Structure formats: structure tokens, C-alpha cells
């Protein structure tokens, strides 16, 4: 399938070929008088950036920003992540968390991806806040499948993020926390 093909191209570090593939997809869809998904443009931007074509990548970033709608944010982030552009992917996962309904599955997915990136970036205060939201949402009355062990893990994540955010300034309090 085409998905396997682009994964093979990325694994082989053939970013120009991957960019060409995405450009052809965008052109094919556009020639059919349809609008390509913004995520195709984010994939193209990430590939172009990896291929060293920064100006062309920035042009695609602008297209993504113009076309993006609320529910597109996760797919756009995944497109950037495909090309290893995790800083941009992180911005879009955060945007997806902000734009989706807290009870929706998209919100849950976006929150998990966003919190993972916050850990990678060492943004402990933000990680604590996101984990707190996730813990409260999971423990809420609206949550049908509340697993106590999963709830404890989320509670621990929130406390851990809070402790790590003060570790440099108050080690004793952080360890106690």
C-alpha cells in the first residue's frame, strides 16, 4: 500500500522521494478539483525539511495553517511526526487538546500525545497540569470504564510532574512529594 511505501522511504532516509510522493498526491487530489487534507501538506513540509528544502517546507507550513480546522490538528501533528519534526507535531497535538471536546475520543488521544511530548521536552509544570486534567476526567462520574489502577497511575503522573517542576529550587519538597 502507499502507507507502506512512504514508511519504506522514510526508513531509507529518502526524504526527497517521500516529498515527491506527497507532492504528487496533493497534485492528484487538486487536479480532481478537491481540496487535499491539511495533513498531506504537513507530511510534505516535514519531508521537505528533512531533505533540506526549508523555504519550500515553510510554504507548506503556511498552507497547513491556512487550511487547518479543529479536527484536523491530530492528523496534521501526525504528518509532522512522520518526518521527525516533533517540535511542530507537539504544537499541533497541544492545539488538538485545546480544540476538542473534553469528553471526546480525539481529546483523549490528543491529551496523551501532548503529555508525552511535554515529558520529552522536560516541561514538568505543564505535564503536571495536563496529567491533572486527565486524572480528573478519568475519575469523573461521566467516565464509564474507570479502572482504579489507571486512575492511580494518572494521579502519580500529576504529582510526579509537580515534584519535578520544583526539583531544582526545592529538592527536599520535591522528594517528599
CSV table of N, CA and C in Angstrom, one decimal:
chain,number,residue,atom,x,y,z
A,1,UNK,N,0.8,-1.2,0.0
A,1,UNK,CA,0.0,0.0,0.0
A,1,UNK,C,0.9,1.2,0.0
A,2,UNK,N,0.3,2.4,-0.2
A,2,UNK,CA,1.1,3.6,-0.3
A,2,UNK,C,1.6,4.0,1.1
A,3,UNK,N,0.9,3.6,2.2
A,3,UNK,CA,1.4,3.8,3.5
A,3,UNK,C,2.7,3.1,3.8
A,4,UNK,N,2.8,1.8,3.3
A,4,UNK,CA,4.0,1.0,3.5
A,4,UNK,C,5.1,1.7,2.6
A,5,UNK,N,4.8,2.1,1.4
A,5,UNK,CA,5.7,2.8,0.6
A,5,UNK,C,6.4,4.0,1.2
A,6,UNK,N,5.6,4.9,1.8
A,6,UNK,CA,6.2,6.1,2.4
A,6,UNK,C,7.0,5.7,3.7
A,7,UNK,N,6.5,4.7,4.4
A,7,UNK,CA,7.3,4.3,5.6
A,7,UNK,C,8.6,3.7,5.1
A,8,UNK,N,8.7,3.0,4.0
A,8,UNK,CA,9.9,2.5,3.5
A,8,UNK,C,10.8,3.6,3.1
A,9,UNK,N,10.3,4.7,2.4
A,9,UNK,CA,11.1,5.8,2.0
A,9,UNK,C,11.7,6.5,3.2
A,10,UNK,N,10.9,6.7,4.3
A,10,UNK,CA,11.4,7.4,5.5
A,10,UNK,C,12.5,6.5,6.2
A,11,UNK,N,12.2,5.2,6.2
A,11,UNK,CA,13.2,4.3,6.9
A,11,UNK,C,14.5,4.3,6.1
A,12,UNK,N,14.5,4.5,4.8
A,12,UNK,CA,15.7,4.5,4.0
A,12,UNK,C,16.3,5.9,3.9
A,13,UNK,N,15.7,6.9,4.6
A,13,UNK,CA,16.2,8.3,4.7
A,13,UNK,C,16.1,8.9,3.3
A,14,UNK,N,15.1,8.5,2.5
A,14,UNK,CA,14.9,9.1,1.2
A,14,UNK,C,13.8,10.2,1.2
A,15,UNK,N,14.2,11.3,1.8
A,15,UNK,CA,13.2,12.3,2.1
A,15,UNK,C,12.8,13.1,0.9
A,16,UNK,N,13.7,13.2,-0.1
A,16,UNK,CA,13.3,13.9,-1.3
A,16,UNK,C,12.2,13.1,-2.1
A,17,UNK,N,12.4,11.7,-2.1
A,17,UNK,CA,11.5,10.8,-2.7
A,17,UNK,C,10.1,10.9,-2.0
A,18,UNK,N,10.2,10.9,-0.7
A,18,UNK,CA,9.0,11.0,0.1
A,18,UNK,C,8.2,12.3,-0.1
A,19,UNK,N,9.0,13.4,-0.2
A,19,UNK,CA,8.4,14.7,-0.5
A,19,UNK,C,7.7,14.7,-1.9
A,20,UNK,N,8.4,14.0,-2.9
A,20,UNK,CA,7.9,13.9,-4.2
A,20,UNK,C,6.6,13.1,-4.2
A,21,UNK,N,6.5,12.1,-3.4
A,21,UNK,CA,5.3,11.2,-3.3
A,21,UNK,C,4.2,12.1,-2.8
A,22,UNK,N,4.4,12.8,-1.7
A,22,UNK,CA,3.3,13.6,-1.1
A,22,UNK,C,2.9,14.8,-2.1
A,23,UNK,N,3.9,15.4,-2.8
A,23,UNK,CA,3.5,16.4,-3.7
A,23,UNK,C,2.6,15.8,-4.8
A,24,UNK,N,2.9,14.6,-5.3
A,24,UNK,CA,2.1,14.0,-6.4
A,24,UNK,C,0.7,13.7,-5.8
A,25,UNK,N,0.6,13.3,-4.6
A,25,UNK,CA,-0.7,13.1,-4.0
A,25,UNK,C,-1.6,14.4,-3.9
A,26,UNK,N,-0.9,15.4,-3.5
A,26,UNK,CA,-1.6,16.7,-3.4
A,26,UNK,C,-2.0,17.2,-4.8
A,27,UNK,N,-1.1,17.1,-5.8
A,27,UNK,CA,-1.4,17.5,-7.2
A,27,UNK,C,-2.5,16.6,-7.7
A,28,UNK,N,-2.5,15.3,-7.5
A,28,UNK,CA,-3.6,14.4,-8.0
A,28,UNK,C,-4.9,14.8,-7.4
A,29,UNK,N,-5.0,15.1,-6.1
A,29,UNK,CA,-6.3,15.5,-5.5
A,29,UNK,C,-6.7,16.8,-6.0
A,30,UNK,N,-5.8,17.8,-6.1
A,30,UNK,CA,-6.1,19.1,-6.6
A,30,UNK,C,-6.6,19.1,-8.0
A,31,UNK,N,-6.0,18.2,-8.8
A,31,UNK,CA,-6.5,18.2,-10.2
A,31,UNK,C,-7.9,17.6,-10.4
A,32,UNK,N,-8.3,16.9,-9.4
A,32,UNK,CA,-9.7,16.3,-9.3
A,32,UNK,C,-10.7,17.4,-8.7
A,33,UNK,N,-10.2,18.6,-8.6
A,33,UNK,CA,-11.0,19.7,-8.0
A,33,UNK,C,-11.5,19.4,-6.6
A,34,UNK,N,-10.6,18.8,-5.9
A,34,UNK,CA,-10.9,18.6,-4.5
A,34,UNK,C,-9.8,19.2,-3.6
A,35,UNK,N,-10.0,19.4,-2.4
A,35,UNK,CA,-9.0,20.0,-1.5
A,35,UNK,C,-8.3,18.9,-0.8
A,36,UNK,N,-7.0,18.9,-0.9
A,36,UNK,CA,-6.2,17.9,-0.2
A,36,UNK,C,-6.3,18.2,1.3
A,37,UNK,N,-6.2,17.1,2.1
A,37,UNK,CA,-6.2,17.2,3.5
A,37,UNK,C,-5.0,18.0,4.0
A,38,UNK,N,-5.2,18.9,5.0
A,38,UNK,CA,-4.0,19.6,5.5
A,38,UNK,C,-2.9,18.7,6.0
A,39,UNK,N,-3.2,17.5,6.4
A,39,UNK,CA,-2.2,16.6,6.9
A,39,UNK,C,-1.2,16.1,5.8
A,40,UNK,N,-1.7,16.1,4.5
A,40,UNK,CA,-0.8,15.9,3.4
A,40,UNK,C,0.2,17.0,3.3
A,41,UNK,N,-0.2,18.2,3.5
A,41,UNK,CA,0.7,19.3,3.5
A,41,UNK,C,1.7,19.3,4.6
A,42,UNK,N,1.3,18.8,5.8
A,42,UNK,CA,2.2,18.7,6.9
A,42,UNK,C,3.2,17.6,6.7
A,43,UNK,N,2.8,16.5,6.1
A,43,UNK,CA,3.7,15.4,5.7
A,43,UNK,C,4.7,15.9,4.7
A,44,UNK,N,4.3,16.7,3.7
A,44,UNK,CA,5.2,17.2,2.7
A,44,UNK,C,6.1,18.2,3.3
A,45,UNK,N,5.7,19.1,4.2
A,45,UNK,CA,6.5,20.0,4.9
A,45,UNK,C,7.6,19.3,5.7
A,46,UNK,N,7.3,18.3,6.4
A,46,UNK,CA,8.2,17.6,7.2
A,46,UNK,C,9.3,16.9,6.3
A,47,UNK,N,8.8,16.3,5.2
A,47,UNK,CA,9.8,15.7,4.3
A,47,UNK,C,10.7,16.7,3.7
A,48,UNK,N,10.2,17.8,3.3
A,48,UNK,CA,11.0,18.8,2.6
A,48,UNK,C,12.0,19.4,3.6
A,49,UNK,N,11.6,19.5,4.9
A,49,UNK,CA,12.5,20.0,5.9
A,49,UNK,C,13.7,19.0,6.1
A,50,UNK,N,13.3,17.7,6.1
A,50,UNK,CA,14.4,16.7,6.3
A,50,UNK,C,15.3,16.6,5.1
A,51,UNK,N,14.7,17.0,3.9
A,51,UNK,CA,15.5,17.0,2.7
A,51,UNK,C,16.3,18.3,2.5
A,52,UNK,N,16.2,19.2,3.5
A,52,UNK,CA,17.0,20.4,3.5
A,52,UNK,C,16.4,21.5,2.7
A,53,UNK,N,15.1,21.4,2.3
A,53,UNK,CA,14.4,22.4,1.5
A,53,UNK,C,13.5,23.2,2.4
A,54,UNK,N,14.1,24.1,3.2
A,54,UNK,CA,13.5,24.8,4.3
A,54,UNK,C,12.4,25.8,3.8
A,55,UNK,N,12.8,26.5,2.7
A,55,UNK,CA,11.8,27.5,2.2
A,55,UNK,C,10.5,26.9,1.7
A,56,UNK,N,10.7,25.8,1.0
A,56,UNK,CA,9.5,25.0,0.5
A,56,UNK,C,8.7,24.5,1.6
A,57,UNK,N,9.4,24.0,2.7
A,57,UNK,CA,8.8,23.5,3.8
A,57,UNK,C,7.9,24.6,4.5
A,58,UNK,N,8.5,25.7,4.7
A,58,UNK,CA,7.8,26.9,5.3
A,58,UNK,C,6.6,27.3,4.5
A,59,UNK,N,6.7,27.2,3.2
A,59,UNK,CA,5.5,27.5,2.4
A,59,UNK,C,4.4,26.5,2.6
A,60,UNK,N,4.7,25.2,2.8
A,60,UNK,CA,3.7,24.2,3.1
A,60,UNK,C,3.2,24.4,4.5
A,61,UNK,N,4.0,24.8,5.5
A,61,UNK,CA,3.6,25.2,6.8
A,61,UNK,C,2.5,26.2,6.8
A,62,UNK,N,2.7,27.2,5.9
A,62,UNK,CA,1.7,28.3,5.8
A,62,UNK,C,0.4,27.8,5.2
A,63,UNK,N,0.5,26.8,4.3
A,63,UNK,CA,-0.8,26.2,3.8
A,63,UNK,C,-1.5,25.5,4.9
A,64,UNK,N,-0.7,24.7,5.7
A,64,UNK,CA,-1.3,24.0,6.8
A,64,UNK,C,-2.1,24.9,7.7
A,65,UNK,N,-1.4,26.0,8.1
A,65,UNK,CA,-2.1,27.0,9.0
A,65,UNK,C,-3.3,27.6,8.4
A,66,UNK,N,-3.3,27.8,7.1
A,66,UNK,CA,-4.5,28.3,6.4
A,66,UNK,C,-5.6,27.4,6.3
A,67,UNK,N,-5.3,26.1,6.1
A,67,UNK,CA,-6.4,25.1,5.8
A,67,UNK,C,-6.9,24.4,7.1
A,68,UNK,N,-6.1,24.5,8.2
A,68,UNK,CA,-6.4,23.7,9.4
A,68,UNK,C,-7.8,24.0,10.0
A,69,UNK,N,-8.5,23.0,10.3
A,69,UNK,CA,-9.8,23.1,11.1
A,69,UNK,C,-9.6,22.4,12.4
A,70,UNK,N,-10.5,22.5,13.3
A,70,UNK,CA,-10.3,21.9,14.6
A,70,UNK,C,-10.0,20.5,14.6
A,71,UNK,N,-10.7,19.7,13.9
A,71,UNK,CA,-10.5,18.2,14.0
A,71,UNK,C,-9.3,17.7,13.1
A,72,UNK,N,-8.7,18.6,12.4
A,72,UNK,CA,-7.5,18.3,11.6
A,72,UNK,C,-6.2,18.2,12.4
A,73,UNK,N,-6.2,18.8,13.6
A,73,UNK,CA,-5.0,19.0,14.3
A,73,UNK,C,-4.2,17.8,14.6
A,74,UNK,N,-4.8,16.7,15.0
A,74,UNK,CA,-4.1,15.4,15.3
A,74,UNK,C,-3.5,14.9,14.0
A,75,UNK,N,-4.2,14.9,12.9
A,75,UNK,CA,-3.6,14.3,11.7
A,75,UNK,C,-2.5,15.2,11.2
A,76,UNK,N,-2.6,16.5,11.4
A,76,UNK,CA,-1.5,17.4,11.0
A,76,UNK,C,-0.3,17.1,11.8
A,77,UNK,N,-0.5,17.0,13.1
A,77,UNK,CA,0.6,16.6,14.0
A,77,UNK,C,1.3,15.3,13.6
A,78,UNK,N,0.4,14.4,13.3
A,78,UNK,CA,1.0,13.1,12.9
A,78,UNK,C,1.8,13.2,11.6
A,79,UNK,N,1.4,14.1,10.7
A,79,UNK,CA,2.1,14.3,9.5
A,79,UNK,C,3.5,14.9,9.8
A,80,UNK,N,3.6,15.9,10.7
A,80,UNK,CA,4.9,16.4,11.1
A,80,UNK,C,5.7,15.3,11.8
A,81,UNK,N,5.1,14.5,12.6
A,81,UNK,CA,5.8,13.5,13.4
A,81,UNK,C,6.4,12.4,12.4
A,82,UNK,N,5.7,12.2,11.3
A,82,UNK,CA,6.1,11.2,10.3
A,82,UNK,C,7.5,11.6,9.8
A,83,UNK,N,7.8,12.9,9.6
A,83,UNK,CA,9.1,13.4,9.2
A,83,UNK,C,10.0,13.7,10.3
A,84,UNK,N,9.7,13.3,11.5
A,84,UNK,CA,10.5,13.6,12.7
A,84,UNK,C,10.5,15.0,13.1
A,85,UNK,N,9.6,15.8,12.7
A,85,UNK,CA,9.5,17.2,13.1
A,85,UNK,C,8.7,17.3,14.4
A,86,UNK,N,9.2,16.8,15.5
A,86,UNK,CA,8.5,16.7,16.7
A,86,UNK,C,8.1,18.0,17.4
A,87,UNK,N,9.0,19.1,17.3
A,87,UNK,CA,8.5,20.3,17.8
A,87,UNK,C,7.2,20.9,17.2
A,88,UNK,N,7.1,20.8,15.9
A,88,UNK,CA,5.9,21.2,15.2
A,88,UNK,C,4.7,20.2,15.6
A,89,UNK,N,5.0,18.9,15.6
A,89,UNK,CA,4.0,18.0,16.0
A,89,UNK,C,3.5,18.3,17.4
A,90,UNK,N,4.4,18.6,18.3
A,90,UNK,CA,4.0,18.9,19.7
A,90,UNK,C,3.0,20.1,19.7
A,91,UNK,N,3.3,21.1,18.9
A,91,UNK,CA,2.4,22.3,18.9
A,91,UNK,C,1.0,21.9,18.4
A,92,UNK,N,0.9,21.0,17.4
A,92,UNK,CA,-0.4,20.6,16.9
A,92,UNK,C,-1.1,19.7,17.8
A,93,UNK,N,-0.4,18.8,18.5
A,93,UNK,CA,-1.0,17.9,19.5
A,93,UNK,C,-1.6,18.8,20.6
A,94,UNK,N,-0.9,19.8,21.0
A,94,UNK,CA,-1.4,20.7,22.1
A,94,UNK,C,-2.6,21.5,21.5
A,95,UNK,N,-2.6,21.9,20.3
A,95,UNK,CA,-3.7,22.6,19.7
A,95,UNK,C,-4.9,21.6,19.6
A,96,UNK,N,-4.7,20.4,19.3
A,96,UNK,CA,-5.8,19.4,19.2
A,96,UNK,C,-6.4,19.2,20.6
A,97,UNK,N,-5.6,19.2,21.6
A,97,UNK,CA,-6.1,19.0,23.0
A,97,UNK,C,-7.0,20.3,23.4
A,98,UNK,N,-6.6,21.4,23.0
A,98,UNK,CA,-7.3,22.6,23.3
A,98,UNK,C,-8.6,22.7,22.5
A,99,UNK,N,-8.7,22.2,21.3
A,99,UNK,CA,-9.8,22.4,20.4
A,99,UNK,C,-10.8,21.3,20.4
A,100,UNK,N,-10.6,20.2,21.0
A,100,UNK,CA,-11.5,19.1,21.0
A,100,UNK,C,-12.3,19.1,22.3
A,101,UNK,N,-13.5,18.6,22.2
A,101,UNK,CA,-14.5,18.4,23.3
A,101,UNK,C,-13.8,17.5,24.4
A,102,UNK,N,-13.8,17.9,25.6
A,102,UNK,CA,-13.2,17.1,26.7
A,102,UNK,C,-13.7,15.7,26.8
A,103,UNK,N,-14.9,15.4,26.4
A,103,UNK,CA,-15.5,14.1,26.5
A,103,UNK,C,-15.2,13.2,25.3
A,104,UNK,N,-14.6,13.8,24.3
A,104,UNK,CA,-14.4,13.1,23.0
A,104,UNK,C,-13.2,12.2,23.0
A,105,UNK,N,-13.2,11.2,22.1
A,105,UNK,CA,-12.0,10.3,22.0
A,105,UNK,C,-10.8,11.1,21.4
A,106,UNK,N,-11.1,12.0,20.5
A,106,UNK,CA,-10.0,12.9,20.0
A,106,UNK,C,-9.3,13.6,21.1
A,107,UNK,N,-10.0,14.1,22.1
A,107,UNK,CA,-9.4,14.9,23.2
A,107,UNK,C,-8.5,13.9,24.0
A,108,UNK,N,-9.0,12.7,24.2
A,108,UNK,CA,-8.2,11.7,25.0
A,108,UNK,C,-6.9,11.4,24.2
A,109,UNK,N,-7.0,11.2,22.9
A,109,UNK,CA,-5.8,10.9,22.1
A,109,UNK,C,-4.8,12.1,22.1
A,110,UNK,N,-5.4,13.3,21.9
A,110,UNK,CA,-4.5,14.5,21.9
A,110,UNK,C,-3.9,14.7,23.2
A,111,UNK,N,-4.6,14.5,24.3
A,111,UNK,CA,-4.0,14.8,25.6
A,111,UNK,C,-2.9,13.8,25.9
A,112,UNK,N,-3.0,12.6,25.5
A,112,UNK,CA,-2.0,11.6,25.7
A,112,UNK,C,-0.7,11.9,24.9
A,113,UNK,N,-0.9,12.3,23.6
A,113,UNK,CA,0.2,12.6,22.8
A,113,UNK,C,0.9,13.9,23.3
A,114,UNK,N,0.1,14.9,23.7
A,114,UNK,CA,0.6,16.1,24.2
A,114,UNK,C,1.4,15.9,25.5
A,115,UNK,N,0.9,15.1,26.4
A,115,UNK,CA,1.6,14.9,27.6
A,115,UNK,C,2.9,14.1,27.4
A,116,UNK,N,2.9,13.2,26.4
A,116,UNK,CA,4.2,12.5,26.1
A,116,UNK,C,5.2,13.5,25.6
A,117,UNK,N,4.8,14.5,24.8
A,117,UNK,CA,5.8,15.4,24.3
A,117,UNK,C,6.3,16.4,25.4
A,118,UNK,N,5.4,16.7,26.3
A,118,UNK,CA,5.8,17.5,27.4
A,118,UNK,C,6.9,16.8,28.3
A,119,UNK,N,6.7,15.5,28.4
A,119,UNK,CA,7.8,14.8,29.2
A,119,UNK,C,9.1,14.8,28.4
A,120,UNK,N,9.0,14.6,27.1
A,120,UNK,CA,10.2,14.6,26.2
A,120,UNK,C,10.9,16.0,26.3
A,121,UNK,N,10.1,17.0,26.4
A,121,UNK,CA,10.7,18.4,26.4
A,121,UNK,C,11.1,18.8,27.9
A,122,UNK,N,10.7,18.0,28.8
A,122,UNK,CA,11.1,18.4,30.2
A,122,UNK,C,10.2,19.5,30.8
A,123,UNK,N,9.0,19.7,30.2
A,123,UNK,CA,8.1,20.7,30.7
A,123,UNK,C,7.3,20.2,31.8
A,124,UNK,N,7.8,20.1,33.0
A,124,UNK,CA,7.2,19.4,34.1
A,124,UNK,C,5.9,20.0,34.6
A,125,UNK,N,6.0,21.3,34.7
A,125,UNK,CA,4.8,22.0,35.3
A,125,UNK,C,3.6,21.8,34.3
A,126,UNK,N,3.8,22.0,33.0
A,126,UNK,CA,2.7,21.7,32.1
A,126,UNK,C,2.3,20.3,32.1
A,127,UNK,N,3.3,19.4,32.2
A,127,UNK,CA,3.0,17.9,32.2
A,127,UNK,C,2.1,17.6,33.4
A,128,UNK,N,2.4,18.3,34.6
A,128,UNK,CA,1.6,18.1,35.8
A,128,UNK,C,0.2,18.6,35.6
A,129,UNK,N,0.0,19.7,34.9
A,129,UNK,CA,-1.3,20.3,34.7
A,129,UNK,C,-2.1,19.4,33.7
A,130,UNK,N,-1.5,18.9,32.6
A,130,UNK,CA,-2.2,18.1,31.7
A,130,UNK,C,-2.6,16.7,32.4
A,131,UNK,N,-1.7,16.2,33.2
A,131,UNK,CA,-1.9,14.9,33.9
A,131,UNK,C,-3.1,15.1,34.9
A,132,UNK,N,-3.1,16.3,35.5
A,132,UNK,CA,-4.2,16.6,36.4
A,132,UNK,C,-5.5,16.6,35.7
A,133,UNK,N,-5.6,17.2,34.5
A,133,UNK,CA,-6.8,17.2,33.8
A,133,UNK,C,-7.2,15.8,33.4
A,134,UNK,N,-6.2,15.0,33.0
A,134,UNK,CA,-6.5,13.6,32.6
A,134,UNK,C,-7.0,12.8,33.8
A,135,UNK,N,-6.4,13.0,34.9
A,135,UNK,CA,-6.8,12.2,36.1
A,135,UNK,C,-8.2,12.6,36.5
A,136,UNK,N,-8.5,13.9,36.5
A,136,UNK,CA,-9.9,14.3,36.9
A,136,UNK,C,-10.9,13.8,35.9
A,137,UNK,N,-10.6,13.9,34.6
A,137,UNK,CA,-11.5,13.4,33.6
A,137,UNK,C,-11.8,11.9,33.7
A,138,UNK,N,-10.7,11.2,34.0
A,138,UNK,CA,-10.8,9.7,34.2
A,138,UNK,C,-11.7,9.4,35.4
A,139,UNK,N,-11.5,10.1,36.5
A,139,UNK,CA,-12.2,9.8,37.7
A,139,UNK,C,-13.6,10.4,37.8
A,140,UNK,N,-14.0,11.2,36.8
A,140,UNK,CA,-15.3,11.8,36.8
A,140,UNK,C,-16.4,10.8,36.7
A,141,UNK,N,-17.6,11.3,37.1
A,141,UNK,CA,-18.8,10.5,37.0
A,141,UNK,C,-19.1,10.1,35.6
A,142,UNK,N,-18.7,10.9,34.6
A,142,UNK,CA,-19.0,10.6,33.2
A,142,UNK,C,-18.2,9.5,32.7
A,143,UNK,N,-17.1,9.1,33.4
A,143,UNK,CA,-16.2,8.1,32.9
A,143,UNK,C,-16.8,6.7,33.2
A,144,UNK,N,-17.1,6.0,32.1
A,144,UNK,CA,-17.8,4.7,32.2
A,144,UNK,C,-16.9,3.6,32.7
A,145,UNK,N,-15.7,3.5,32.2
A,145,UNK,CA,-14.8,2.4,32.4
A,145,UNK,C,-13.7,2.8,33.3
A,146,UNK,N,-14.0,3.4,34.5
A,146,UNK,CA,-12.9,3.8,35.4
A,146,UNK,C,-12.2,2.6,36.0
A,147,UNK,N,-10.9,2.5,35.7
A,147,UNK,CA,-10.1,1.5,36.2
A,147,UNK,C,-9.2,2.1,37.4
A,148,UNK,N,-9.4,1.7,38.6
A,148,UNK,CA,-8.7,2.3,39.7
A,148,UNK,C,-7.2,2.4,39.6
A,149,UNK,N,-6.6,1.3,39.0
A,149,UNK,CA,-5.2,1.3,38.9
A,149,UNK,C,-4.7,2.3,37.9
A,150,UNK,N,-5.5,2.5,36.8
A,150,UNK,CA,-5.2,3.5,35.8
A,150,UNK,C,-5.3,4.9,36.4
A,151,UNK,N,-6.3,5.1,37.3
A,151,UNK,CA,-6.5,6.4,37.9
A,151,UNK,C,-5.4,6.7,38.9
A,152,UNK,N,-4.9,5.7,39.6
A,152,UNK,CA,-3.7,5.9,40.4
A,152,UNK,C,-2.5,6.3,39.6
A,153,UNK,N,-2.3,5.6,38.5
A,153,UNK,CA,-1.2,6.0,37.6
A,153,UNK,C,-1.3,7.4,37.2
A,154,UNK,N,-2.5,7.9,36.8
A,154,UNK,CA,-2.6,9.3,36.4
A,154,UNK,C,-2.4,10.2,37.5
A,155,UNK,N,-2.9,9.9,38.7
A,155,UNK,CA,-2.6,10.7,39.9
A,155,UNK,C,-1.1,10.8,40.2
A,156,UNK,N,-0.4,9.7,40.0
A,156,UNK,CA,1.0,9.7,40.2
A,156,UNK,C,1.7,10.5,39.2
A,157,UNK,N,1.3,10.5,38.0
A,157,UNK,CA,1.9,11.3,36.9
A,157,UNK,C,1.8,12.8,37.2
A,158,UNK,N,0.6,13.2,37.7
A,158,UNK,CA,0.4,14.6,38.0
A,158,UNK,C,1.3,15.0,39.2
A,159,UNK,N,1.4,14.2,40.2
A,159,UNK,CA,2.2,14.5,41.3
A,159,UNK,C,3.7,14.5,40.9
A,160,UNK,N,4.1,13.5,40.1
A,160,UNK,CA,5.5,13.5,39.6
A,160,UNK,C,5.8,14.7,38.8
A,161,UNK,N,5.0,15.1,37.9
A,161,UNK,CA,5.2,16.4,37.2
A,161,UNK,C,5.4,17.6,38.1
A,162,UNK,N,4.5,17.7,39.1
A,162,UNK,CA,4.6,18.8,40.0
A,162,UNK,C,5.9,18.7,40.8
A,163,UNK,N,6.3,17.5,41.2
A,163,UNK,CA,7.6,17.4,42.0
A,163,UNK,C,8.8,17.7,41.1
A,164,UNK,N,8.8,17.2,39.9
A,164,UNK,CA,9.9,17.5,39.0
A,164,UNK,C,10.0,19.0,38.6
A,165,UNK,N,8.9,19.7,38.7
A,165,UNK,CA,8.9,21.1,38.3
A,165,UNK,C,9.6,22.0,39.4
A,166,UNK,N,9.7,21.5,40.6
A,166,UNK,CA,10.3,22.2,41.7
A,166,UNK,C,11.6,21.6,42.2
A,167,UNK,N,12.0,20.5,41.5
A,167,UNK,CA,13.2,19.8,42.0
A,167,UNK,C,14.5,20.7,42.1
A,168,UNK,N,14.7,21.5,41.1
A,168,UNK,CA,15.9,22.4,41.1
A,168,UNK,C,15.9,23.4,42.2
A,169,UNK,N,14.7,23.9,42.6
A,169,UNK,CA,14.6,25.0,43.6
A,169,UNK,C,14.3,24.5,45.0
A,170,UNK,N,13.6,23.4,45.1
A,170,UNK,CA,13.3,22.9,46.5
A,170,UNK,C,13.4,21.3,46.4
A,171,UNK,N,14.6,20.8,46.4
A,171,UNK,CA,14.8,19.4,46.3
A,171,UNK,C,14.1,18.6,47.4
A,172,UNK,N,14.1,19.1,48.7
A,172,UNK,CA,13.5,18.3,49.8
A,172,UNK,C,12.0,18.2,49.6
A,173,UNK,N,11.4,19.3,49.2
A,173,UNK,CA,9.9,19.3,49.0
A,173,UNK,C,9.6,18.3,47.8
A,174,UNK,N,10.4,18.4,46.8
A,174,UNK,CA,10.2,17.6,45.6
A,174,UNK,C,10.3,16.1,45.9
A,175,UNK,N,11.3,15.7,46.7
A,175,UNK,CA,11.4,14.3,47.1
A,175,UNK,C,10.3,13.9,47.9
A,176,UNK,N,9.9,14.7,48.9
A,176,UNK,CA,8.7,14.4,49.7
A,176,UNK,C,7.5,14.2,48.9
A,177,UNK,N,7.3,15.1,47.9
A,177,UNK,CA,6.1,15.0,47.1
A,177,UNK,C,6.1,13.7,46.4
